[in-house]
mmCIF file of C-alpha atoms in Angstrom:
data_model
loop_
_atom_site.group_PDB
_atom_site.id
_atom_site.type_symbol
_atom_site.label_atom_id
_atom_site.label_comp_id
_atom_site.label_asym_id
_atom_site.label_seq_id
_atom_site.Cartn_x
_atom_site.Cartn_y
_atom_site.Cartn_z
ATOM 1 C CA MET A 347 -43.037 36.461 19.249
ATOM 2 C CA GLN A 348 -46.467 35.336 19.317
ATOM 3 C CA VAL A 349 -49.107 33.298 21.195
ATOM 4 C CA VAL A 350 -50.809 31.316 18.220
ATOM 5 C CA GLY A 351 -52.589 28.519 20.243
ATOM 6 C CA GLU A 352 -53.449 27.253 23.981
ATOM 7 C CA ALA A 353 -54.291 24.641 24.873
ATOM 8 C CA ASP A 354 -55.853 23.050 28.471
ATOM 9 C CA ASP A 355 -55.081 19.412 28.636
ATOM 10 C CA GLY A 356 -52.607 17.127 27.254
ATOM 11 C CA ALA A 357 -55.763 15.967 24.445
ATOM 12 C CA GLY A 358 -56.022 19.205 23.389
ATOM 13 C CA ALA A 359 -52.237 20.025 23.252
ATOM 14 C CA ILE A 360 -51.353 16.927 20.856
ATOM 15 C CA ALA A 361 -54.619 18.004 18.522
ATOM 16 C CA GLU A 362 -53.232 22.255 18.547
ATOM 17 C CA TYR A 363 -49.930 21.142 17.742
ATOM 18 C CA ALA A 364 -50.891 19.384 14.858
ATOM 19 C CA ARG A 365 -53.608 22.277 13.600
ATOM 20 C CA LEU A 366 -51.011 24.742 14.184
ATOM 21 C CA ARG A 367 -47.681 23.580 14.056
ATOM 22 C CA PRO A 368 -46.159 25.934 16.542
ATOM 23 C CA ASP A 369 -42.601 27.024 16.480
ATOM 24 C CA ILE A 370 -42.083 26.544 20.106
ATOM 25 C CA VAL A 371 -44.027 24.765 22.307
ATOM 26 C CA LEU A 372 -44.281 25.184 26.448
ATOM 27 C CA MET A 373 -46.264 22.602 27.911
ATOM 28 C CA ASP A 374 -47.233 21.573 31.734
ATOM 29 C CA LEU A 375 -46.474 18.455 33.537
ATOM 30 C CA GLN A 376 -49.797 18.523 35.238
ATOM 31 C CA MET A 377 -52.670 18.349 33.127
ATOM 32 C CA ALA A 378 -56.126 16.659 33.103
ATOM 33 C CA GLU A 379 -56.407 13.111 31.226
ATOM 34 C CA ILE A 380 -53.178 13.305 29.033
ATOM 35 C CA GLN A 381 -50.358 14.044 31.111
ATOM 36 C CA GLY A 382 -47.673 16.886 29.951
ATOM 37 C CA LEU A 383 -44.941 13.628 29.503
ATOM 38 C CA GLU A 384 -47.437 11.922 26.878
ATOM 39 C CA ALA A 385 -47.890 14.672 25.092
ATOM 40 C CA ILE A 386 -44.108 15.526 24.418
ATOM 41 C CA SER A 387 -44.250 12.359 23.503
ATOM 42 C CA ALA A 388 -47.153 11.941 21.180
ATOM 43 C CA ILE A 389 -46.096 15.432 19.857
ATOM 44 C CA ARG A 390 -42.697 14.385 19.051
ATOM 45 C CA GLU A 391 -43.782 11.304 17.720
ATOM 46 C CA SER A 392 -45.714 12.944 14.939
ATOM 47 C CA ASP A 393 -43.034 15.413 14.198
ATOM 48 C CA PRO A 394 -39.218 14.578 15.348
ATOM 49 C CA ASP A 395 -38.115 17.885 15.254
ATOM 50 C CA ALA A 396 -40.623 19.540 17.887
ATOM 51 C CA ARG A 397 -38.935 22.068 20.326
ATOM 52 C CA ILE A 398 -41.198 21.254 23.555
ATOM 53 C CA ILE A 399 -40.032 23.458 26.850
ATOM 54 C CA VAL A 400 -41.521 22.188 29.512
ATOM 55 C CA LEU A 401 -42.340 24.899 32.078
ATOM 56 C CA THR A 402 -43.505 23.111 35.470
ATOM 57 C CA THR A 403 -43.863 23.549 39.136
ATOM 58 C CA TYR A 404 -41.346 20.348 39.437
ATOM 59 C CA SER A 405 -38.446 20.507 39.937
ATOM 60 C CA GLY A 406 -37.428 17.381 41.026
ATOM 61 C CA ASP A 407 -34.751 15.475 38.304
ATOM 62 C CA SER A 408 -37.225 11.957 38.322
ATOM 63 C CA ARG A 409 -39.877 13.865 35.746
ATOM 64 C CA ALA A 410 -36.718 16.540 33.778
ATOM 65 C CA ILE A 411 -35.163 13.219 33.129
ATOM 66 C CA LYS A 412 -38.161 11.688 31.640
ATOM 67 C CA ALA A 413 -38.921 14.657 29.646
ATOM 68 C CA LEU A 414 -35.725 14.950 28.303
ATOM 69 C CA ARG A 415 -35.760 11.925 27.278
ATOM 70 C CA ALA A 416 -39.141 12.045 25.902
ATOM 71 C CA GLY A 417 -37.839 14.427 23.607
ATOM 72 C CA ALA A 418 -38.597 18.137 25.524
ATOM 73 C CA VAL A 419 -35.454 20.636 24.870
ATOM 74 C CA GLY A 420 -36.055 23.020 27.741
ATOM 75 C CA TYR A 421 -36.988 23.173 31.219
ATOM 76 C CA LEU A 422 -38.102 25.941 33.269
ATOM 77 C CA LEU A 423 -39.567 26.349 36.081
ATOM 78 C CA LYS A 424 -42.762 28.123 36.833
ATOM 79 C CA ALA A 425 -40.902 30.599 39.569
ATOM 80 C CA SER A 426 -38.266 31.202 36.093
ATOM 81 C CA LEU A 427 -38.848 35.176 35.755
ATOM 82 C CA ARG A 428 -40.195 36.492 32.365
ATOM 83 C CA LYS A 429 -37.153 37.527 30.706
ATOM 84 C CA GLN A 430 -35.689 33.638 31.302
ATOM 85 C CA LEU A 431 -38.797 32.597 29.747
ATOM 86 C CA LEU A 432 -38.297 34.103 26.511
ATOM 87 C CA ASP A 433 -34.747 33.789 26.929
ATOM 88 C CA ALA A 434 -35.917 30.110 26.814
ATOM 89 C CA VAL A 435 -37.862 30.847 23.543
ATOM 90 C CA ARG A 436 -34.771 32.247 21.779
ATOM 91 C CA SER A 437 -32.347 29.742 22.380
ATOM 92 C CA VAL A 438 -34.680 26.800 21.902
ATOM 93 C CA HIS A 439 -35.678 28.464 18.447
ATOM 94 C CA LEU A 440 -31.734 28.673 17.558
ATOM 95 C CA GLY A 441 -32.101 24.950 18.134
ATOM 96 C CA GLY A 442 -30.253 24.467 21.735
ATOM 97 C CA LYS A 443 -31.363 23.155 24.776
ATOM 98 C CA HIS A 444 -32.049 25.110 27.743
ATOM 99 C CA LEU A 445 -32.027 24.442 31.137
ATOM 100 C CA ASP A 446 -32.353 25.886 34.595
ATOM 101 C CA ALA A 447 -28.744 25.251 36.167
ATOM 102 C CA SER A 448 -30.202 24.252 39.232
ATOM 103 C CA VAL A 449 -32.470 21.580 37.646
ATOM 104 C CA ALA A 450 -29.613 20.506 35.409
ATOM 105 C CA THR A 451 -27.329 19.956 38.453
ATOM 106 C CA SER A 452 -30.707 18.008 40.421
ATOM 107 C CA ILE A 453 -30.303 16.026 36.842
ATOM 108 C CA ALA A 454 -26.920 15.235 36.614
ATOM 109 C CA MET A 455 -26.987 14.126 40.054
ATOM 110 C CA HIS A 456 -29.385 11.021 39.457
ATOM 111 C CA VAL A 457 -29.456 10.893 35.798
ATOM 112 C CA LEU A 458 -26.755 8.001 35.812
ATOM 113 C CA ASP A 459 -28.447 6.012 39.495
ATOM 114 C CA ASP A 460 -29.891 3.181 38.942
ATOM 115 C CA PRO A 461 -33.615 3.702 38.373
ATOM 116 C CA LEU A 462 -36.206 2.271 40.953
ATOM 117 C CA THR A 463 -38.317 -0.156 38.569
ATOM 118 C CA GLU A 464 -42.248 0.626 38.303
ATOM 119 C CA ARG A 465 -43.046 -2.137 40.786
ATOM 120 C CA GLU A 466 -40.869 -0.282 44.053
ATOM 121 C CA ILE A 467 -42.355 2.812 42.627
ATOM 122 C CA GLU A 468 -45.885 1.035 43.583
ATOM 123 C CA VAL A 469 -44.246 -0.688 46.377
ATOM 124 C CA LEU A 470 -43.393 3.328 47.706
ATOM 125 C CA SER A 471 -45.824 5.032 46.605
ATOM 126 C CA LEU A 472 -48.064 2.616 49.129
ATOM 127 C CA ALA A 473 -45.836 2.881 51.964
ATOM 128 C CA SER A 474 -45.944 6.859 51.486
ATOM 129 C CA LYS A 475 -49.732 6.439 52.790
ATOM 130 C CA GLY A 476 -48.793 4.593 55.422
ATOM 131 C CA ASN A 477 -48.903 1.443 54.496
ATOM 132 C CA SER A 478 -46.586 -1.298 56.508
ATOM 133 C CA ASN A 479 -45.113 -4.449 54.031
ATOM 134 C CA ARG A 480 -48.104 -6.238 54.970
ATOM 135 C CA GLN A 481 -50.283 -4.226 53.996
ATOM 136 C CA VAL A 482 -48.738 -3.633 50.142
ATOM 137 C CA ALA A 483 -48.089 -7.042 50.208
ATOM 138 C CA SER A 484 -51.580 -7.501 50.173
ATOM 139 C CA HIS A 485 -52.503 -4.673 47.917
ATOM 140 C CA LEU A 486 -49.965 -5.993 44.867
ATOM 141 C CA ARG A 487 -50.624 -9.647 46.003
ATOM 142 C CA LEU A 488 -47.293 -10.085 46.694
ATOM 143 C CA SER A 489 -45.297 -11.982 49.414
ATOM 144 C CA GLU A 490 -44.149 -9.989 52.635
ATOM 145 C CA GLU A 491 -40.878 -10.895 52.363
ATOM 146 C CA THR A 492 -40.955 -9.677 48.439
ATOM 147 C CA VAL A 493 -41.790 -6.206 49.485
ATOM 148 C CA LYS A 494 -39.603 -6.058 52.429
ATOM 149 C CA GLY A 495 -36.621 -7.082 49.324
ATOM 150 C CA HIS A 496 -38.159 -4.218 47.484
ATOM 151 C CA MET A 497 -37.938 -1.870 50.019
ATOM 152 C CA LYS A 498 -34.365 -3.563 50.981
ATOM 153 C CA SER A 499 -33.988 -2.261 46.691
ATOM 154 C CA ILE A 500 -35.075 1.242 47.385
ATOM 155 C CA PHE A 501 -33.414 1.601 50.282
ATOM 156 C CA SER A 502 -30.000 1.332 48.517
ATOM 157 C CA LYS A 503 -30.576 3.207 45.066
ATOM 158 C CA LEU A 504 -32.239 6.080 46.836
ATOM 159 C CA ASP A 505 -29.346 5.811 49.856
ATOM 160 C CA ALA A 506 -31.862 6.427 52.411
ATOM 161 C CA ALA A 507 -31.838 5.125 55.711
ATOM 162 C CA ASP A 508 -35.845 3.470 56.168
ATOM 163 C CA ARG A 509 -38.932 4.150 54.791
ATOM 164 C CA THR A 510 -39.999 7.301 56.035
ATOM 165 C CA HIS A 511 -36.648 8.913 54.742
ATOM 166 C CA ALA A 512 -37.065 6.985 51.568
ATOM 167 C CA VAL A 513 -40.148 8.588 50.992
ATOM 168 C CA THR A 514 -38.794 11.999 51.355
ATOM 169 C CA ILE A 515 -35.990 11.475 48.980
ATOM 170 C CA ALA A 516 -38.811 10.334 46.300
ATOM 171 C CA ILE A 517 -41.431 12.802 46.735
ATOM 172 C CA LYS A 518 -38.676 15.471 46.404
ATOM 173 C CA ARG A 519 -37.391 14.193 43.379
ATOM 174 C CA GLY A 520 -40.749 13.617 41.618
ATOM 175 C CA LEU A 521 -40.608 9.838 41.858
ATOM 176 C CA ILE A 522 -43.196 9.533 43.704
ATOM 177 C CA GLU A 523 -46.651 11.323 44.140
ATOM 178 C CA ILE A 524 -48.378 12.040 47.183
ATOM 179 C CA MET B 73 -14.690 39.865 41.306
ATOM 180 C CA ASP B 74 -12.227 39.553 38.177
ATOM 181 C CA LYS B 75 -10.631 42.737 37.626
ATOM 182 C CA THR B 76 -8.111 41.432 34.997
ATOM 183 C CA GLU B 77 -6.883 44.544 32.461
ATOM 184 C CA ALA B 78 -8.550 43.745 29.174
ATOM 185 C CA ASP B 79 -6.530 44.612 25.513
ATOM 186 C CA GLU B 80 -8.760 46.081 22.958
ATOM 187 C CA LEU B 81 -9.250 43.907 19.447
ATOM 188 C CA GLY B 82 -11.023 46.830 17.970
ATOM 189 C CA THR B 83 -15.365 47.224 17.813
ATOM 190 C CA TYR B 84 -17.521 46.650 14.592
ATOM 191 C CA ARG B 85 -20.958 48.142 14.910
ATOM 192 C CA ALA B 86 -22.338 47.628 18.070
ATOM 193 C CA VAL B 87 -19.730 44.941 19.716
ATOM 194 C CA HIS B 88 -16.583 46.235 21.346
ATOM 195 C CA LEU B 89 -13.855 43.682 21.122
ATOM 196 C CA THR B 90 -11.271 43.031 24.474
ATOM 197 C CA ALA B 91 -9.296 39.856 24.640
ATOM 198 C CA ARG B 92 -7.801 39.106 28.646
ATOM 199 C CA PRO B 93 -7.516 35.779 30.732
ATOM 200 C CA ILE B 94 -10.997 34.909 32.077
ATOM 201 C CA ASP B 95 -12.000 33.218 35.016
ATOM 202 C CA ALA B 96 -14.430 30.396 34.541
ATOM 203 C CA LEU B 97 -16.414 31.370 38.192
ATOM 204 C CA LEU B 98 -15.243 35.361 38.847
ATOM 205 C CA THR B 99 -15.495 36.611 35.806
ATOM 206 C CA ASP B 100 -18.571 38.565 36.068
ATOM 207 C CA VAL B 101 -20.654 38.478 32.671
ATOM 208 C CA GLU B 102 -24.314 37.634 31.260
ATOM 209 C CA LEU B 103 -23.005 35.363 29.683
ATOM 210 C CA LEU B 104 -20.074 32.933 29.670
ATOM 211 C CA ILE B 105 -19.627 30.598 26.849
ATOM 212 C CA VAL B 106 -17.743 27.306 26.771
ATOM 213 C CA GLY B 107 -16.837 24.633 24.442
ATOM 214 C CA LEU B 108 -17.779 20.849 25.287
ATOM 215 C CA PRO B 109 -16.058 18.176 23.157
ATOM 216 C CA ALA B 110 -18.009 14.451 22.255
ATOM 217 C CA ALA B 111 -15.607 12.844 24.295
ATOM 218 C CA PRO B 112 -13.829 13.583 27.641
ATOM 219 C CA ASP B 113 -10.522 15.987 27.419
ATOM 220 C CA THR B 114 -8.569 15.105 29.656
ATOM 221 C CA THR B 115 -6.211 18.754 28.997
ATOM 222 C CA ASP B 116 -9.455 21.448 29.350
ATOM 223 C CA GLU B 117 -8.539 22.058 32.647
ATOM 224 C CA VAL B 118 -11.320 24.954 32.248
ATOM 225 C CA THR B 119 -13.912 22.782 31.902
ATOM 226 C CA ALA B 120 -12.954 20.468 34.207
ATOM 227 C CA ARG B 121 -13.174 23.360 37.622
ATOM 228 C CA LEU B 122 -15.724 25.267 35.532
ATOM 229 C CA ASP B 123 -17.983 21.879 35.595
ATOM 230 C CA ASP B 124 -16.622 20.924 39.428
ATOM 231 C CA ALA B 125 -18.571 24.304 40.227
ATOM 232 C CA LEU B 126 -22.061 23.120 38.245
ATOM 233 C CA LYS B 127 -21.219 19.254 40.498
ATOM 234 C CA ASN B 128 -20.186 17.350 37.437
ATOM 235 C CA THR B 129 -23.597 18.783 35.288
ATOM 236 C CA LEU B 130 -21.765 19.038 31.853
ATOM 237 C CA VAL B 131 -20.340 15.316 31.711
ATOM 238 C CA GLN B 132 -23.166 13.961 33.446
ATOM 239 C CA LEU B 133 -25.719 14.968 31.002
ATOM 240 C CA ARG B 134 -23.225 14.279 28.249
ATOM 241 C CA ASP B 135 -22.763 10.451 29.580
ATOM 242 C CA ALA B 136 -26.663 10.243 30.129
ATOM 243 C CA GLY B 137 -26.473 11.161 26.435
ATOM 244 C CA LEU B 138 -28.948 14.260 27.193
ATOM 245 C CA PHE B 139 -26.676 17.113 26.207
ATOM 246 C CA LEU B 140 -24.017 15.017 23.580
ATOM 247 C CA GLY B 141 -21.070 17.757 22.789
ATOM 248 C CA ARG B 142 -21.939 17.480 19.218
ATOM 249 C CA PHE B 143 -20.791 20.012 16.630
ATOM 250 C CA GLY B 144 -22.681 22.811 16.682
ATOM 251 C CA GLU B 145 -24.948 21.802 19.404
ATOM 252 C CA THR B 146 -25.904 24.548 22.179
ATOM 253 C CA LEU B 147 -26.883 24.513 26.039
ATOM 254 C CA VAL B 148 -28.076 27.340 27.708
ATOM 255 C CA LEU B 149 -27.913 26.933 31.553
ATOM 256 C CA ASP B 150 -29.844 29.700 33.435
ATOM 257 C CA ARG B 151 -29.633 31.371 36.640
ATOM 258 C CA LEU B 152 -26.058 29.641 37.461
ATOM 259 C CA PRO B 153 -25.225 29.274 41.016
ATOM 260 C CA PRO B 154 -22.450 30.599 43.835
ATOM 261 C CA PRO B 155 -19.828 30.497 43.451
ATOM 262 C CA TYR B 156 -20.308 31.327 39.546
ATOM 263 C CA MET B 157 -20.591 35.571 38.746
ATOM 264 C CA ALA B 158 -21.926 35.129 35.554
ATOM 265 C CA CYS B 159 -25.664 34.706 35.212
ATOM 266 C CA SER B 160 -25.676 31.844 32.521
ATOM 267 C CA LEU B 161 -23.734 29.810 30.401
ATOM 268 C CA LEU B 162 -23.968 28.690 26.709
ATOM 269 C CA VAL B 163 -22.319 25.308 26.186
ATOM 270 C CA VAL B 164 -21.195 25.304 22.626
ATOM 271 C CA GLY B 165 -20.942 21.287 21.385
ATOM 272 C CA MET B 166 -17.608 20.577 20.016
ATOM 273 C CA GLY B 167 -17.476 17.187 18.517
ATOM 274 C CA GLU B 168 -14.755 15.609 17.862
ATOM 275 C CA ILE B 169 -11.920 17.325 19.112
ATOM 276 C CA SER B 170 -8.828 15.375 15.915
ATOM 277 C CA ARG B 171 -11.869 16.898 13.633
ATOM 278 C CA LEU B 172 -11.154 20.604 14.756
ATOM 279 C CA ASP B 173 -9.707 23.071 12.302
ATOM 280 C CA ALA B 174 -9.753 26.445 12.084
ATOM 281 C CA PRO B 175 -12.400 26.918 10.302
ATOM 282 C CA ALA B 176 -14.746 24.727 12.212
ATOM 283 C CA MET B 177 -13.748 26.767 15.354
ATOM 284 C CA GLY B 178 -14.991 30.080 13.124
ATOM 285 C CA ILE B 179 -18.326 28.414 12.494
ATOM 286 C CA LEU B 180 -18.648 27.957 16.874
ATOM 287 C CA SER B 181 -17.717 31.675 17.065
ATOM 288 C CA GLU B 182 -20.590 32.292 14.697
ATOM 289 C CA LEU B 183 -22.847 30.039 16.654
ATOM 290 C CA ALA B 184 -21.920 31.820 19.881
ATOM 291 C CA MET B 185 -22.160 35.172 18.727
ATOM 292 C CA ARG B 186 -25.713 34.302 17.002
ATOM 293 C CA SER B 187 -26.836 32.696 20.433
ATOM 294 C CA ALA B 188 -25.759 36.275 22.711
ATOM 295 C CA LEU B 189 -26.898 38.557 19.961
ATOM 296 C CA LYS B 190 -30.278 36.450 19.785
ATOM 297 C CA LEU B 191 -30.579 36.288 24.019
ATOM 298 C CA GLY B 192 -29.864 39.851 24.090
ATOM 299 C CA ARG B 193 -26.851 39.730 26.538
ATOM 300 C CA CYS B 194 -24.955 42.770 26.478
ATOM 301 C CA ALA B 195 -21.499 41.049 28.607
ATOM 302 C CA VAL B 196 -20.152 38.231 27.311
ATOM 303 C CA GLY B 197 -16.856 36.158 28.106
ATOM 304 C CA TYR B 198 -15.317 33.641 24.834
ATOM 305 C CA MET B 199 -14.254 30.617 26.069
ATOM 306 C CA VAL B 200 -14.578 27.984 23.417
ATOM 307 C CA LYS B 201 -10.839 27.140 22.460
ATOM 308 C CA PRO B 202 -9.078 23.926 20.963
ATOM 309 C CA PRO B 203 -7.239 21.831 22.287
ATOM 310 C CA MET B 204 -3.540 22.693 21.601
ATOM 311 C CA LEU B 205 -0.809 21.075 23.124
ATOM 312 C CA ASN B 206 2.077 22.202 21.141
ATOM 313 C CA PRO B 207 0.237 25.189 19.598
ATOM 314 C CA LEU B 208 2.156 26.239 15.978
ATOM 315 C CA PRO B 209 1.749 29.999 16.382
ATOM 316 C CA ASP B 210 0.988 29.859 12.162
ATOM 317 C CA ASN B 211 -1.936 28.067 13.871
ATOM 318 C CA VAL B 212 -2.949 30.150 16.636
ATOM 319 C CA ALA B 213 -2.815 32.778 13.777
ATOM 320 C CA LEU B 214 -5.226 30.756 11.838
ATOM 321 C CA ILE B 215 -7.645 30.175 14.063
ATOM 322 C CA SER B 216 -7.571 33.067 15.176
ATOM 323 C CA ARG B 217 -8.412 34.878 12.176
ATOM 324 C CA GLU B 218 -11.099 32.291 11.693
ATOM 325 C CA VAL B 219 -12.695 33.104 14.985
ATOM 326 C CA MET B 220 -12.755 36.777 14.475
ATOM 327 C CA ALA B 221 -14.252 35.940 10.871
ATOM 328 C CA GLY B 222 -17.005 33.672 12.528
ATOM 329 C CA VAL B 223 -18.218 36.602 15.507
ATOM 330 C CA LEU B 224 -18.253 38.660 12.014
ATOM 331 C CA ARG B 225 -20.278 37.345 10.117
ATOM 332 C CA ALA B 226 -23.006 36.444 12.747
ATOM 333 C CA ILE B 227 -22.934 40.044 13.284
ATOM 334 C CA GLU B 228 -23.085 41.310 9.933
ATOM 335 C CA ALA B 229 -25.756 38.678 9.304
ATOM 336 C CA HIS B 230 -27.972 40.060 12.597
ATOM 337 C CA PRO B 231 -27.635 43.413 13.002
ATOM 338 C CA ALA B 232 -31.419 43.787 13.207
ATOM 339 C CA ILE B 233 -31.221 41.980 16.524
ATOM 340 C CA MET B 234 -28.877 43.547 18.064
ATOM 341 C CA ARG B 235 -30.512 44.819 21.946
ATOM 342 C CA CYS B 236 -27.593 46.431 23.565
ATOM 343 C CA ALA B 237 -26.264 49.869 22.887
ATOM 344 C CA VAL B 238 -22.920 47.948 22.808
ATOM 345 C CA LEU B 239 -21.837 44.487 23.156
ATOM 346 C CA GLU B 240 -18.599 43.364 25.454
ATOM 347 C CA TRP B 241 -17.651 40.318 23.898
ATOM 348 C CA ILE B 242 -14.021 39.501 25.774
ATOM 349 C CA VAL B 243 -12.196 36.464 24.470
ATOM 350 C CA ASP B 244 -10.166 34.680 26.665
ATOM 351 C CA ASP B 245 -6.343 35.271 26.408
ATOM 352 C CA TYR B 246 -5.061 32.391 27.118
ATOM 353 C CA HIS B 247 -2.158 30.635 25.731
ATOM 354 C CA VAL B 248 1.113 30.891 24.751
ATOM 355 C CA HIS B 249 0.897 32.697 21.633
ATOM 356 C CA SER B 250 -0.730 35.663 23.115
ATOM 357 C CA GLU B 251 0.127 38.308 21.052
ATOM 358 C CA ILE B 252 -0.009 36.832 17.559
ATOM 359 C CA ALA B 253 -3.812 35.256 18.798
ATOM 360 C CA LYS B 254 -4.216 39.051 19.509
ATOM 361 C CA ALA B 255 -2.885 40.703 16.502
ATOM 362 C CA ALA B 256 -4.166 37.786 13.639
ATOM 363 C CA MET B 257 -7.970 38.818 15.582
ATOM 364 C CA ARG B 258 -7.081 42.037 14.747
ATOM 365 C CA ARG B 259 -5.729 42.117 11.161
ATOM 366 C CA GLU B 260 -9.081 40.076 10.483
ATOM 367 C CA LEU B 261 -11.197 42.916 12.237
ATOM 368 C CA ALA B 262 -9.031 45.129 9.628
ATOM 369 C CA GLU B 263 -9.362 43.254 6.687
ATOM 370 C CA TRP B 264 -13.199 42.231 6.809
ATOM 371 C CA LYS B 265 -15.004 43.301 4.351
ATOM 372 C CA GLY B 266 -18.092 42.027 5.270
#
């Protein structure tokens, strides 16, 4: 097993993949400029057989689902032991998928849920910064009633009791960033 | 912990093969290998119990299209939570149940052994089984021989990647024709020419 290349950001990862064509890619999600998810999509678009393992601090289901849907075949947490990382590289090299069981369970609990829309994520992100419905409406150039409707839908989708609860759930699941 | 006594099947190179009933939750192995068909199999109580402890992860992943259970597809779930005694789970896609014949079961066991060798696991529980509501003894013998042949092919093809002094390979001893299955596996091993 040999490390043949490294990149500092998503754009670098895409360029280095095209140059080196490695058997396996270990990809972070949080990077400058082009983020990990975009880099995964771009690499898989250029090479549908690319085998990409995400190595991240995010344990929430949202990013894991997006990464797997983008074409990643492994998802590991940075807290994983070295042996687990090597196991993942080996099983992915054999053509399989490899997930941390806790991530897989987290994915399974929500993968079939009705997802938040882009607009709902925008609304919730603004609410997480302390904005009232009126302020959210002003930011997004919507009516306050429309924002209330979005919030109601968000509560229902996340099974949240109130906006604080909704924000807490969304942060935990990686639906919004703060 | 599961302390069920094992029946000897034999040894091939550094792999010690035994058969005993495996409890998916209580058997203390490094790697547990199970099969998942492409469509729900209501007769498969083993996978259902196992997946229940995983909060239906396998079924949900299949329903969401993230692991489809296609023939030969594999998924490793690492760091299994309690109540599992096993460290990790290898799920092998079985494809369409109606297409599973003896040679196909042999291909799956070969794939499973190859994965176990690559991962360097030294204690493995093998629970991939064909859906057989009314198994005929001849079919059981045929499938068991193919399963053993698949295991032996993988060991033969990958001698250099053995990472254990001895790999303990435990085959789930589950069905009504248990003795026929074990005898067939022993026969395949004894007659194996490689």
